[in-house]
Structure formats: structure tokens, C-alpha cells
């Protein structure tokens, strides 16, 4: 469910700022789904879904990313 997913994503927020940056996304994808994604690809993913231009993904932006897949 959404709450469990939010808790999972939040567990990869290593600096506790409430958002996921490209380096945190890389770890999330590796541990969460076993995907070995390059730094450049993680940065591109963040740029693609980052609607507010802060170079990070909020949980809602992450959900939007998943729903597009």
C-alpha cells in the first residue's frame, strides 16, 4: 500500500531531508529491485520526474515515476 511504500522509500533518504536525490535513488533501485543503474541514469530519472526543479524526488514525484512505467 501507499503508506508502506512511502516508508520504504523514506528508508533510503540517507540524509533525512524528506526527498530522494540521484545517489539515494541508485541505492533504492539496487537494494529494492536489484537494478544496477548508473549515476548518469539515476540523475536522468530524477530530472525526468522532478516537477519542482530541486534536483530531488519527493514521494509523490516517485509515485508518478512508477505509474508512468
Coordinates of C-alpha atoms in Angstrom, one line a residue:
X1 CA 0.0 0.0 0.0
X2 CA 1.0 3.6 -0.3
X3 CA 2.0 4.1 3.3
X4 CA 4.3 1.0 3.2
X5 CA 5.9 2.2 0.0
X6 CA 6.4 5.7 1.5
X7 CA 8.1 4.1 4.5
X8 CA 10.3 2.0 2.2
X9 CA 11.3 5.0 0.1
X10 CA 11.9 7.1 3.2
X11 CA 14.3 4.4 4.5
X12 CA 16.6 5.3 1.6
X13 CA 16.6 9.0 2.4
X14 CA 20.1 8.8 3.9
X15 CA 20.3 12.5 4.9
X16 CA 16.8 12.7 6.3
X17 CA 15.8 15.7 4.1
X18 CA 12.5 14.1 3.1
X19 CA 13.4 13.7 -0.6
X20 CA 15.4 11.3 -2.7
X21 CA 18.3 12.5 -4.7
X22 CA 20.1 10.6 -7.5
X23 CA 22.6 8.9 -5.2
X24 CA 19.8 7.7 -2.9
X25 CA 17.8 6.6 -5.9
X26 CA 20.7 4.5 -7.0
X27 CA 20.8 2.7 -3.7
X28 CA 17.0 2.3 -3.6
X29 CA 16.9 0.7 -7.1
X30 CA 19.9 -1.6 -6.3
X31 CA 18.6 -2.8 -2.9
X32 CA 14.9 -2.5 -3.7
X33 CA 14.7 -4.2 -7.0
X34 CA 18.2 -5.4 -7.8
X35 CA 18.7 -2.9 -10.6
X36 CA 22.3 -1.7 -11.2
X37 CA 21.6 1.7 -12.6
X38 CA 24.4 4.2 -13.5
X39 CA 24.9 7.5 -11.7
X40 CA 24.0 9.3 -15.0
X41 CA 20.8 7.3 -15.5
X42 CA 19.7 8.0 -11.9
X43 CA 20.4 11.7 -12.5
X44 CA 18.3 11.5 -15.7
X45 CA 15.5 9.7 -13.9
X46 CA 15.4 12.4 -11.2
X47 CA 15.5 15.2 -13.8
X48 CA 12.6 13.5 -15.7
X49 CA 10.3 13.3 -12.6
X50 CA 11.4 16.4 -10.7
X51 CA 8.5 18.8 -11.2
X52 CA 9.7 21.5 -8.8
X53 CA 13.3 21.7 -10.2
X54 CA 15.1 21.0 -6.9
X55 CA 17.1 18.0 -8.3
X56 CA 15.4 15.6 -6.0
X57 CA 12.3 13.4 -6.0
X58 CA 9.5 13.8 -3.4
X59 CA 7.5 10.8 -2.6
X60 CA 4.7 12.0 -4.9
X61 CA 7.1 12.5 -7.8
X62 CA 8.4 9.0 -7.2
X63 CA 4.9 7.6 -7.3
X64 CA 4.3 9.5 -10.6
X65 CA 7.5 7.9 -12.0
X66 CA 6.3 4.4 -11.0
X67 CA 2.9 5.0 -12.5
X68 CA 4.5 6.0 -15.9
X69 CA 6.3 2.7 -16.1

